[in-house]
Coordinates of C-alpha atoms in Angstrom, one line a residue:
Chain L
M1 CA 3.8 -6.2 25.9
S2 CA 5.3 -3.5 23.7
A3 CA 3.5 -0.5 22.4
E4 CA 3.6 -2.2 18.9
S5 CA 2.1 -5.4 20.3
R6 CA -0.7 -3.4 21.9
F7 CA -1.3 -1.6 18.6
L8 CA -1.4 -4.9 16.7
T9 CA -4.1 -6.1 19.2
L10 CA -6.2 -3.1 18.3
L11 CA -5.5 -3.7 14.6
R12 CA -6.8 -7.2 14.9
L13 CA -10.1 -5.9 16.0
L14 CA -10.5 -4.3 12.6
A15 CA -9.2 -7.4 10.8
H16 CA -12.2 -9.6 11.6
D17 CA -12.6 -10.9 8.1
P18 CA -11.3 -14.5 7.7
A19 CA -9.2 -13.3 4.7
A20 CA -7.0 -11.4 7.2
Q21 CA -6.0 -14.6 8.9
G22 CA -6.0 -12.7 12.2
L23 CA -3.0 -10.8 10.9
M24 CA -1.0 -13.8 12.1
D25 CA 0.5 -14.7 8.7
D26 CA 2.6 -12.6 6.4
V27 CA -0.2 -12.4 3.9
A28 CA -3.9 -12.1 3.5
L29 CA -5.7 -14.8 1.5
L30 CA -8.8 -13.4 -0.2
P31 CA -11.3 -15.4 -2.2
V32 CA -12.4 -13.3 -5.2
G33 CA -14.7 -14.7 -7.9
D34 CA -13.4 -18.2 -8.8
T35 CA -9.8 -17.6 -7.5
R36 CA -7.9 -16.7 -4.4
L37 CA -5.6 -13.6 -4.0
V38 CA -2.5 -13.5 -1.9
L39 CA -2.0 -10.0 -0.6
T40 CA 1.0 -8.5 1.2
S41 CA 2.3 -5.0 1.9
D42 CA 5.7 -3.9 3.2
T43 CA 7.0 -0.5 4.2
I44 CA 10.7 0.3 4.4
V45 CA 11.9 3.4 6.3
E46 CA 15.2 5.3 5.7
G47 CA 17.6 4.6 8.5
V48 CA 15.4 1.7 9.9
H49 CA 15.1 -0.8 7.1
Y50 CA 17.9 0.4 4.9
L51 CA 21.0 2.6 5.2
P52 CA 20.7 6.1 3.9
A53 CA 23.9 5.5 2.0
D54 CA 22.6 2.3 0.3
P55 CA 22.5 2.7 -3.5
P56 CA 18.9 3.8 -4.4
A57 CA 18.6 1.1 -7.1
D58 CA 19.3 -1.5 -4.5
I59 CA 16.7 0.0 -2.2
G60 CA 14.1 -0.1 -5.0
W61 CA 15.1 -3.7 -5.8
K62 CA 14.8 -4.7 -2.2
L63 CA 11.3 -3.1 -1.7
A64 CA 10.0 -5.3 -4.5
A65 CA 11.9 -8.4 -3.4
V66 CA 10.6 -8.3 0.1
S67 CA 7.0 -8.5 -1.0
L68 CA 7.8 -11.0 -3.8
S69 CA 9.3 -13.2 -1.1
D70 CA 6.1 -13.2 0.8
L71 CA 4.3 -14.4 -2.4
A72 CA 7.0 -17.0 -2.9
A73 CA 6.3 -18.5 0.5
K74 CA 2.7 -19.1 -0.6
G75 CA 3.5 -20.5 -3.9
A76 CA 1.6 -17.6 -5.5
R77 CA 2.0 -16.1 -8.9
P78 CA 2.7 -12.3 -8.9
V79 CA -0.2 -10.4 -10.5
G80 CA 0.7 -6.8 -9.9
C81 CA 1.7 -4.2 -7.3
L82 CA 1.0 -0.7 -6.1
L83 CA 3.8 1.7 -5.0
N84 CA 3.6 4.4 -2.4
Y85 CA 6.6 6.7 -3.1
A86 CA 8.0 9.6 -1.2
L87 CA 9.9 11.9 -3.6
S88 CA 13.5 12.5 -2.4
G89 CA 14.0 15.9 -4.0
D90 CA 16.9 14.4 -5.9
E91 CA 15.7 13.3 -9.4
A92 CA 18.7 11.1 -10.1
W93 CA 18.1 9.3 -6.8
D94 CA 14.5 8.7 -7.6
A95 CA 15.2 7.5 -11.1
A96 CA 17.8 5.1 -9.8
F97 CA 15.3 3.8 -7.2
L98 CA 12.8 3.2 -10.0
E99 CA 15.4 1.5 -12.1
G100 CA 16.2 -1.1 -9.4
L101 CA 12.5 -1.5 -8.6
G102 CA 11.8 -2.1 -12.2
E103 CA 14.5 -4.7 -12.5
A104 CA 13.0 -6.7 -9.7
L105 CA 9.5 -6.3 -11.1
D106 CA 10.5 -7.3 -14.6
R107 CA 12.6 -10.2 -13.4
H108 CA 9.6 -11.6 -11.6
A109 CA 6.8 -10.6 -14.0
M110 CA 5.0 -8.3 -11.5
P111 CA 3.7 -5.3 -13.3
L112 CA 3.3 -2.0 -11.5
L113 CA -0.4 -1.2 -11.5
G114 CA -0.7 2.1 -9.6
G115 CA 0.0 3.8 -6.3
D116 CA 0.6 7.2 -5.0
T117 CA 3.5 9.7 -5.0
V118 CA 3.9 12.3 -2.3
K119 CA 6.4 14.9 -1.1
M120 CA 7.6 14.8 2.5
P121 CA 8.4 17.9 4.5
A122 CA 12.1 18.8 4.6
G123 CA 14.2 16.7 7.0
S124 CA 11.8 13.8 7.2
A125 CA 13.0 10.2 6.9
R126 CA 11.4 8.8 3.7
S127 CA 9.4 5.7 3.6
Y128 CA 8.2 3.5 0.7
S129 CA 5.4 0.9 0.6
L130 CA 4.7 -1.7 -1.9
T131 CA 1.5 -3.7 -1.9
A132 CA 1.8 -6.9 -3.9
I133 CA -1.0 -9.0 -5.3
G134 CA -0.5 -12.6 -6.1
E135 CA -2.8 -15.4 -7.3
A136 CA -2.8 -18.7 -5.6
T137 CA -2.0 -21.5 -8.0
G138 CA -2.8 -24.4 -5.7
P139 CA -2.6 -25.2 -2.0
V140 CA -1.4 -22.2 0.0
P141 CA 0.9 -23.3 2.9
S142 CA 0.7 -21.4 6.1
R143 CA 3.1 -21.2 9.1
A144 CA 0.8 -23.5 11.0
G145 CA 1.1 -26.8 9.0
A146 CA 4.2 -28.4 10.6
R147 CA 3.5 -31.9 12.0
P148 CA 5.5 -34.2 14.2
G149 CA 7.7 -36.3 12.0
D150 CA 8.1 -33.7 9.3
R151 CA 11.6 -32.7 8.1
L152 CA 12.6 -29.1 8.0
F153 CA 14.4 -27.5 5.1
A154 CA 15.8 -24.2 3.9
T155 CA 16.2 -23.3 0.2
G156 CA 19.7 -21.8 0.9
P157 CA 22.2 -20.7 3.5
V158 CA 21.5 -18.1 6.1
G159 CA 23.4 -15.2 7.5
D160 CA 24.9 -13.7 4.3
A161 CA 22.7 -10.6 4.4
G162 CA 23.5 -10.0 8.0
I163 CA 27.2 -9.9 7.4
G164 CA 26.5 -7.9 4.2
L165 CA 24.7 -5.3 6.3
E166 CA 27.7 -5.1 8.6
L167 CA 30.0 -4.6 5.7
A168 CA 27.8 -2.0 4.0
R169 CA 27.5 -0.1 7.3
A170 CA 31.3 0.0 7.7
D171 CA 31.9 1.0 4.1
P172 CA 29.1 2.1 1.8
A173 CA 31.3 1.2 -1.2
A174 CA 31.7 -2.4 0.0
S175 CA 30.8 -5.1 -2.6
G176 CA 30.9 -8.8 -3.1
P177 CA 28.4 -11.7 -2.6
L178 CA 27.6 -10.9 1.1
V179 CA 26.8 -7.3 0.4
D180 CA 24.8 -8.4 -2.6
A181 CA 22.8 -10.8 -0.4
Y182 CA 21.9 -7.8 1.8
R183 CA 21.1 -5.4 -1.0
R184 CA 19.7 -7.6 -3.8
P185 CA 17.9 -10.5 -2.1
R186 CA 16.4 -13.0 -4.5
P187 CA 12.8 -14.0 -3.8
R188 CA 12.4 -17.8 -4.3
L189 CA 9.3 -17.7 -6.5
A190 CA 10.1 -20.7 -8.7
E191 CA 11.1 -22.7 -5.7
G192 CA 8.0 -21.7 -3.7
A193 CA 5.6 -22.6 -6.5
L194 CA 7.1 -26.1 -6.6
I195 CA 7.3 -26.6 -2.9
A196 CA 3.8 -25.2 -2.0
P197 CA 1.7 -28.2 -3.1
L198 CA 3.9 -30.5 -0.9
A199 CA 4.8 -28.5 2.1
G200 CA 3.3 -28.8 5.5
A201 CA 4.3 -25.3 6.6
M202 CA 6.2 -22.7 4.7
M203 CA 7.4 -19.1 5.3
D204 CA 10.2 -16.9 4.2
L205 CA 13.2 -16.2 6.3
S206 CA 12.9 -12.4 6.8
D207 CA 13.7 -11.9 10.4
G208 CA 16.2 -14.7 11.1
L209 CA 16.2 -18.5 11.0
L210 CA 15.8 -19.0 14.8
I211 CA 13.0 -16.5 15.3
D212 CA 11.1 -17.6 12.2
A213 CA 11.4 -21.3 13.0
A214 CA 10.2 -20.5 16.6
R215 CA 7.2 -18.7 15.0
M216 CA 6.5 -21.7 12.8
A217 CA 6.7 -24.0 15.9
Q218 CA 4.3 -21.8 17.8
A219 CA 1.8 -21.4 15.0
S220 CA 1.9 -25.2 14.3
G221 CA 1.7 -26.2 18.0
V222 CA 4.8 -28.4 17.6
A223 CA 8.5 -28.6 18.7
I224 CA 11.1 -27.8 16.1
T225 CA 14.7 -28.9 16.3
I226 CA 17.3 -27.2 14.1
D227 CA 20.4 -29.4 13.9
H228 CA 22.2 -27.8 11.0
I229 CA 22.7 -24.1 10.3
P230 CA 23.5 -23.8 6.6
L231 CA 26.4 -21.3 5.8
S232 CA 27.6 -20.2 2.5
L233 CA 31.1 -20.6 1.3
A234 CA 31.4 -16.8 1.1
L235 CA 30.4 -16.5 4.8
E236 CA 32.7 -19.2 6.0
K237 CA 35.5 -17.6 4.1
A238 CA 34.8 -14.3 5.7
R239 CA 34.1 -15.3 9.2
G240 CA 34.8 -19.0 9.6
A241 CA 32.2 -21.5 11.0
S242 CA 32.6 -21.3 14.7
T243 CA 29.6 -21.9 17.0
A244 CA 29.4 -18.1 17.5
V245 CA 29.4 -17.5 13.7
Q246 CA 26.7 -20.1 13.2
I247 CA 24.5 -18.6 15.9
A248 CA 25.0 -15.1 14.5
A249 CA 24.0 -16.4 11.1
A250 CA 20.9 -18.0 12.5
R251 CA 19.9 -14.8 14.2
A252 CA 20.5 -12.6 11.2
G253 CA 17.6 -11.3 9.1
D254 CA 17.0 -10.4 5.5
D255 CA 17.9 -13.8 4.0
Y256 CA 14.6 -14.4 2.1
E257 CA 15.3 -18.1 1.7
L258 CA 12.2 -20.3 2.2
L259 CA 11.8 -22.4 5.4
F260 CA 9.5 -25.3 4.9
T261 CA 8.5 -28.8 6.2
L262 CA 7.9 -32.0 4.2
P263 CA 6.7 -35.3 5.5
R264 CA 9.5 -37.7 6.5
G265 CA 10.9 -39.5 3.5
M266 CA 9.7 -37.0 0.9
T267 CA 12.4 -35.5 -1.3
P268 CA 12.2 -31.8 -1.8
P269 CA 11.2 -30.8 -5.4
V270 CA 14.0 -28.2 -5.5
R271 CA 17.5 -28.0 -4.2
A272 CA 17.1 -27.5 -0.4
I273 CA 19.2 -28.1 2.7
P274 CA 17.9 -30.4 5.5
I275 CA 18.2 -28.4 8.7
G276 CA 16.1 -30.1 11.3
H277 CA 12.9 -31.9 12.2
V278 CA 9.5 -31.5 13.8
S279 CA 8.3 -33.4 16.9
A280 CA 5.5 -33.4 19.4
G281 CA 5.9 -30.7 22.0
R282 CA 6.5 -27.0 22.0
G283 CA 9.3 -24.6 21.2
L284 CA 12.6 -24.5 19.4
T285 CA 15.8 -26.5 20.1
L286 CA 19.1 -25.7 18.5
M287 CA 21.8 -28.3 18.1
I288 CA 25.3 -27.6 16.8
D289 CA 27.8 -30.4 16.1
G290 CA 25.3 -32.8 17.6
A291 CA 24.9 -31.1 21.0
V292 CA 22.1 -28.9 22.2
V293 CA 23.1 -25.3 22.4
P294 CA 21.3 -22.7 24.6
L295 CA 19.2 -20.3 22.5
P296 CA 20.5 -16.7 22.4
D297 CA 18.4 -14.1 24.3
R298 CA 17.4 -12.4 21.1
L299 CA 16.4 -14.9 18.4
G300 CA 16.3 -12.4 15.5
W301 CA 14.7 -9.2 14.3
E302 CA 11.6 -8.5 16.3
H303 CA 9.1 -5.9 15.1
Chain F
M1 CA 7.6 19.9 -16.5
S2 CA 7.9 19.5 -12.7
A3 CA 10.1 16.9 -11.0
E4 CA 7.0 15.0 -10.1
S5 CA 5.8 14.9 -13.7
R6 CA 9.2 13.6 -14.8
F7 CA 9.0 11.0 -12.1
L8 CA 5.6 9.9 -13.2
T9 CA 6.9 9.6 -16.8
L10 CA 9.5 7.1 -15.4
L11 CA 6.9 5.3 -13.4
R12 CA 4.7 4.8 -16.5
L13 CA 7.6 2.9 -18.1
L14 CA 7.1 0.3 -15.3
A15 CA 3.3 0.4 -15.6
H16 CA 3.1 -1.2 -19.0
D17 CA 0.4 -3.7 -18.1
P18 CA -3.0 -2.7 -19.5
A19 CA -4.5 -3.0 -16.0
A20 CA -2.4 0.1 -14.9
Q21 CA -4.3 2.2 -17.5
G22 CA -1.1 4.1 -18.1
L23 CA -1.4 5.5 -14.5
M24 CA -3.9 8.0 -16.1
D25 CA -6.9 7.0 -14.0
D26 CA -7.3 7.1 -10.2
V27 CA -7.4 3.3 -10.1
A28 CA -6.1 0.2 -11.7
L29 CA -8.5 -2.2 -13.3
L30 CA -7.3 -5.8 -13.0
P31 CA -9.0 -8.9 -14.5
V32 CA -8.5 -11.8 -12.1
G33 CA -10.2 -15.1 -12.7
D34 CA -13.8 -14.4 -13.7
T35 CA -13.9 -11.0 -12.1
R36 CA -12.3 -7.5 -12.3
L37 CA -10.6 -5.8 -9.4
V38 CA -10.5 -2.1 -8.9
L39 CA -7.2 -1.1 -7.1
T40 CA -6.3 2.2 -5.5
S41 CA -3.7 3.4 -3.0
D42 CA -3.4 6.7 -1.2
T43 CA -0.7 8.1 1.0
I44 CA -1.3 11.0 3.4
V45 CA 1.6 12.9 5.0
E46 CA 1.5 14.9 8.2
G47 CA 1.7 18.6 7.5
V48 CA 1.0 18.0 3.7
H49 CA -2.4 16.2 3.5
Y50 CA -3.6 16.8 7.0
L51 CA -2.9 19.2 9.8
P52 CA -0.8 17.9 12.7
A53 CA -3.4 19.2 15.1
D54 CA -6.3 17.4 13.3
P55 CA -8.0 14.8 15.6
P56 CA -6.3 11.4 15.0
A57 CA -9.7 9.7 14.6
D58 CA -10.5 12.1 11.8
I59 CA -7.2 11.4 10.0
G60 CA -7.9 7.7 10.2
W61 CA -11.4 8.2 8.9
K62 CA -10.1 10.3 6.0
L63 CA -7.4 7.9 5.0
A64 CA -10.1 5.2 4.5
A65 CA -12.6 7.6 2.9
V66 CA -10.2 8.9 0.2
S67 CA -9.6 5.4 -1.1
L68 CA -13.3 4.4 -0.7
S69 CA -14.1 7.5 -2.8
D70 CA -11.9 6.2 -5.6
L71 CA -13.9 2.9 -5.5
A72 CA -17.2 4.8 -5.5
A73 CA -16.2 6.6 -8.7
K74 CA -15.9 3.2 -10.4
G75 CA -19.1 1.8 -9.0
A76 CA -17.0 -0.8 -7.2
R77 CA -17.9 -2.9 -4.2
P78 CA -15.2 -2.6 -1.4
V79 CA -13.6 -6.0 -0.8
G80 CA -10.8 -5.2 1.6
C81 CA -7.7 -3.0 2.3
L82 CA -4.2 -3.1 3.6
L83 CA -2.8 -0.4 5.9
N84 CA 0.8 0.9 6.1
Y85 CA 1.1 2.5 9.5
A86 CA 3.8 4.6 11.1
L87 CA 3.6 4.4 14.9
S88 CA 3.4 7.8 16.5
G89 CA 5.0 7.0 19.8
D90 CA 1.7 8.1 21.4
E91 CA -0.5 5.1 22.1
A92 CA -3.6 7.1 22.7
W93 CA -3.1 8.9 19.4
D94 CA -2.6 5.6 17.5
A95 CA -5.6 4.0 19.2
A96 CA -7.8 7.0 18.2
F97 CA -6.5 6.9 14.6
L98 CA -7.5 3.2 14.4
E99 CA -10.9 4.0 15.9
G100 CA -11.7 6.5 13.2
L101 CA -10.3 4.3 10.5
G102 CA -12.3 1.4 11.8
E103 CA -15.5 3.5 11.8
A104 CA -15.0 4.3 8.1
L105 CA -14.2 0.7 7.2
D106 CA -17.2 -0.7 9.1
R107 CA -19.5 1.9 7.7
H108 CA -18.6 0.9 4.2
A109 CA -18.0 -2.8 4.7
M110 CA -14.3 -2.8 3.8
P111 CA -12.4 -5.2 6.1
L112 CA -8.8 -4.6 7.0
L113 CA -6.9 -7.5 5.5
G114 CA -3.3 -6.8 6.4
G115 CA -0.5 -4.3 5.9
D116 CA 2.6 -3.3 7.8
T117 CA 3.5 -1.3 10.9
V118 CA 6.8 0.6 11.2
K119 CA 8.5 3.0 13.5
M120 CA 9.8 6.3 12.1
P121 CA 13.1 7.9 13.3
A122 CA 12.4 10.7 15.8
G123 CA 11.4 14.0 14.3
S124 CA 10.1 12.6 11.0
A125 CA 6.8 13.5 9.6
R126 CA 4.6 10.4 9.6
S127 CA 2.8 9.0 6.6
Y128 CA 0.1 6.5 6.2
S129 CA -0.9 4.5 3.2
L130 CA -4.1 2.6 2.5
T131 CA -4.5 0.2 -0.5
A132 CA -8.1 -0.6 -1.2
I133 CA -9.4 -3.5 -3.3
G134 CA -12.8 -3.3 -4.8
E135 CA -14.7 -5.6 -7.1
A136 CA -16.3 -4.2 -10.3
T137 CA -20.0 -5.0 -10.2
G138 CA -20.8 -3.9 -13.8
P139 CA -19.5 -1.3 -16.3
V140 CA -16.6 0.7 -14.9
P141 CA -16.7 4.3 -16.0
S142 CA -13.4 6.1 -16.7
R143 CA -12.6 9.8 -17.0
A144 CA -12.5 9.4 -20.7
G145 CA -16.1 8.6 -21.5
A146 CA -17.6 12.1 -21.8
R147 CA -19.3 12.7 -25.1
P148 CA -20.6 15.9 -26.9
G149 CA -24.2 16.4 -25.8
D150 CA -23.8 14.8 -22.4
R151 CA -24.9 16.6 -19.3
L152 CA -22.6 17.1 -16.3
F153 CA -23.6 16.4 -12.7
A154 CA -22.2 16.5 -9.2
T155 CA -23.6 14.4 -6.4
G156 CA -23.4 17.4 -4.0
P157 CA -22.0 20.9 -3.4
V158 CA -18.4 21.8 -3.6
G159 CA -16.1 24.0 -1.5
D160 CA -17.2 23.0 2.0
A161 CA -14.0 21.0 2.8
G162 CA -11.9 23.9 1.5
I163 CA -13.5 26.3 3.9
G164 CA -13.4 23.7 6.6
L165 CA -9.7 23.4 6.2
E166 CA -9.3 27.1 6.6
L167 CA -11.4 27.1 9.7
A168 CA -9.5 24.1 11.2
R169 CA -6.2 25.8 10.4
A170 CA -7.2 28.9 12.2
D171 CA -8.6 27.0 15.2
P172 CA -8.0 23.3 15.7
A173 CA -11.1 23.2 18.0
A174 CA -13.4 24.6 15.2
S175 CA -16.4 22.5 14.5
G176 CA -19.6 22.5 12.4
P177 CA -20.6 21.1 9.0
L178 CA -17.8 22.8 7.1
V179 CA -15.1 21.4 9.3
D180 CA -16.8 18.0 9.2
A181 CA -16.8 18.1 5.4
Y182 CA -13.0 18.5 5.6
R183 CA -12.4 16.0 8.3
R184 CA -15.0 13.4 7.7
P185 CA -15.6 13.2 4.0
R186 CA -18.3 10.7 2.9
P187 CA -17.4 8.5 0.0
R188 CA -20.4 8.2 -2.3
L189 CA -20.4 4.4 -2.7
A190 CA -24.1 3.9 -2.9
E191 CA -24.5 6.7 -5.4
G192 CA -21.5 5.5 -7.5
A193 CA -22.9 2.0 -7.8
L194 CA -26.1 3.3 -9.1
I195 CA -24.6 5.8 -11.5
A196 CA -21.8 3.6 -12.9
P197 CA -23.9 1.6 -15.3
L198 CA -25.3 4.8 -16.9
A199 CA -22.5 7.3 -16.7
G200 CA -20.4 8.3 -19.7
A201 CA -17.5 9.5 -17.5
M202 CA -17.2 9.5 -13.8
M203 CA -14.5 10.6 -11.2
D204 CA -14.4 11.8 -7.7
L205 CA -13.8 15.4 -6.8
S206 CA -10.6 15.2 -4.8
D207 CA -8.6 18.1 -6.2
G208 CA -11.3 20.6 -7.0
L209 CA -14.2 20.9 -9.4
L210 CA -12.4 23.0 -12.0
I211 CA -9.2 20.9 -12.2
D212 CA -11.0 17.6 -12.1
A213 CA -13.5 18.7 -14.8
A214 CA -10.6 19.9 -16.9
R215 CA -9.0 16.5 -16.5
M216 CA -12.2 14.8 -17.6
A217 CA -12.4 17.1 -20.6
Q218 CA -8.8 16.3 -21.6
A219 CA -9.1 12.6 -21.1
S220 CA -12.3 12.5 -23.1
G221 CA -11.1 14.8 -25.8
V222 CA -14.1 17.1 -25.4
A223 CA -15.0 20.5 -24.2
I224 CA -16.8 20.9 -20.8
T225 CA -18.8 23.9 -19.8
I226 CA -19.6 24.4 -16.1
D227 CA -22.5 26.8 -15.8
H228 CA -23.4 26.2 -12.1
I229 CA -21.2 25.9 -9.1
P230 CA -23.2 24.1 -6.4
L231 CA -22.8 25.6 -3.0
S232 CA -24.1 24.3 0.3
L233 CA -26.3 26.4 2.6
A234 CA -23.6 26.2 5.2
L235 CA -21.1 27.7 2.9
E236 CA -23.4 30.4 1.7
K237 CA -24.2 31.3 5.2
A238 CA -20.5 31.5 6.1
R239 CA -19.2 33.2 3.0
G240 CA -22.0 34.3 0.8
A241 CA -22.3 33.4 -2.8
S242 CA -20.3 36.1 -4.6
T243 CA -18.5 35.2 -7.8
A244 CA -15.2 35.1 -5.8
V245 CA -16.7 32.7 -3.3
Q246 CA -18.0 30.5 -6.1
I247 CA -14.7 30.4 -7.9
A248 CA -12.9 29.6 -4.6
A249 CA -15.3 26.7 -4.0
A250 CA -14.7 25.4 -7.5
R251 CA -10.9 25.4 -6.9
A252 CA -11.1 23.8 -3.4
G253 CA -10.2 20.2 -3.0
D254 CA -11.2 17.3 -0.7
D255 CA -14.9 17.4 -1.5
Y256 CA -15.2 13.7 -2.6
E257 CA -18.5 14.2 -4.4
L258 CA -18.8 12.4 -7.7
L259 CA -18.6 14.2 -11.0
F260 CA -20.3 12.4 -13.9
T261 CA -21.9 12.7 -17.3
L262 CA -25.1 11.3 -18.6
P263 CA -26.6 11.4 -22.1
R264 CA -28.9 14.4 -22.6
G265 CA -32.4 13.7 -21.4
M266 CA -31.4 10.9 -18.9
T267 CA -32.4 11.5 -15.3
P268 CA -29.7 10.7 -12.7
P269 CA -30.6 7.6 -10.7
V270 CA -29.6 9.5 -7.5
R271 CA -30.0 13.0 -6.2
A272 CA -27.5 15.0 -8.3
I273 CA -27.0 18.6 -9.3
P274 CA -26.8 19.6 -13.0
I275 CA -23.7 21.7 -13.3
G276 CA -22.9 21.9 -17.0
H277 CA -22.6 20.1 -20.3
V278 CA -20.2 18.5 -22.8
S279 CA -19.6 19.7 -26.3
A280 CA -17.3 19.1 -29.2
G281 CA -13.9 20.8 -28.8
R282 CA -11.3 21.0 -26.1
G283 CA -10.9 22.5 -22.6
L284 CA -13.0 23.9 -19.8
T285 CA -15.3 26.9 -19.8
L286 CA -16.7 28.4 -16.7
M287 CA -19.9 30.4 -16.7
I288 CA -21.3 32.3 -13.6
D289 CA -24.7 33.9 -13.8
G290 CA -24.9 33.2 -17.5
A291 CA -21.6 34.9 -18.4
V292 CA -18.3 33.3 -19.2
V293 CA -15.7 34.0 -16.5
P294 CA -12.0 33.7 -17.0
L295 CA -10.5 30.6 -15.4
P296 CA -8.2 31.3 -12.4
D297 CA -4.5 30.6 -12.9
R298 CA -4.6 27.7 -10.5
L299 CA -7.6 25.4 -11.1
G300 CA -7.1 23.3 -8.0
W301 CA -4.8 21.1 -6.0
E302 CA -2.0 19.9 -8.3
H303 CA 0.1 17.0 -7.3

């Protein structure tokens, strides 16, 4: 058990309210008055969750997009957010960050409601937190609703952001659709709102298809088989589609597509790619070109 | 105009929703369904908002207390909170932080609902954010409701935490009521709930009596005269009650008492100390022993 796992165990002792869902989901689900709020908060740290050389507007965009993606996976409507901001000491940098953040907020109709601004001591890595509040508009799918017989879908290809991160790390001036996928992820709010009333289970792909599917299987108490790893044309063009490339794409994080299950025979209400199925049992099985492939040691981004 | 002021000007462009109150109040006030939420978020930074040698349980307590105090000033009922936590690398330290945080949350019935846990790069100052959600239980006083003729009150003495900080800085092992006032501030939730339906204006004293009263006067478009600076017996015993001590107490932050106005002749519904009055005009006047005293250059903690 890692230090972080032990810390989370202590945290769960404080999170005894049912709304916290035992801190086992990406969001809290809080009944207030005659409605239900979906609450999520994310922190990004310089050098850990983004590259110091990333354009500040993209960092701001991404901070908002990450929380919006959590709302999307619940079919929730964004209501507002609070920002915790560490001033950089560089006004142009801060202004560009806010510009990118504002673009993401405006695009997804999530107003900034408040927060806090602080100065860090010289030399500190900076961190930014965004707490997003959504309102549930109907049934709120969890990770735990996958049932044997369900089909598994993703709203789009995986792995682009992972390659984009590699490209940006090698050359901060890199551009193109793969770098965009890393720097400007698009939260699937419209898709999530349409899928949520129908889905068995749903979550966003933030840490990698394999690890997120394994978490869905575990939370649901079922077995999941992935028999197709959806790759974009941009990724295939850059790296091909070998087994190694497919596995790398399925282990890469930051895609922010939605992973969801539907009962067999039901057509997804949005464009989505069939990638596998759910059966009785436990655990994750990966098939490539019709054959079972051993799972890699590290399934994705663990934190 | 400071860099931070310019940043806040840019932030306000994103905070165009009425719920954000132009970022001019300590909280956002968000209608959701048939109720109103009171939202507040605070970040504390190592070496800026607390001393690195402060006991971790006290830092955790204080993080919760600061946000609870914002809810208290709105007469709001705590509903839940989200924590953004930077692991220290020292498990005992993290566990003690959570213990203190948990004490404050339990004491004030504010469950932890979620958040995010991150690791910082080595050598970084750590920061912690807490976003608190409250539910309005009736009228929600703002800073802007003070009217000529009103009387001004505080729920308790000021300056203890400021002296406590001095003592803790000089000796991390220092103890006693003044150090407790700095390390374990008590949010005035019960008092706030009783005062809120009656108050003209209300806010918590986080940055110092003089600066906070000046802000109330400005937001309300009135003049405020403070004719009594309430000191605790502990403070008088430690420092006396000279004019200099009184002014220092009125400039010190971190008290977390409530500052509020009531119409002339109305008795406060809780124990409170009369400290001044509101009149037509602008700005803040300070009187000590019946005579007007020039305001110090720095009225309190500006950020």
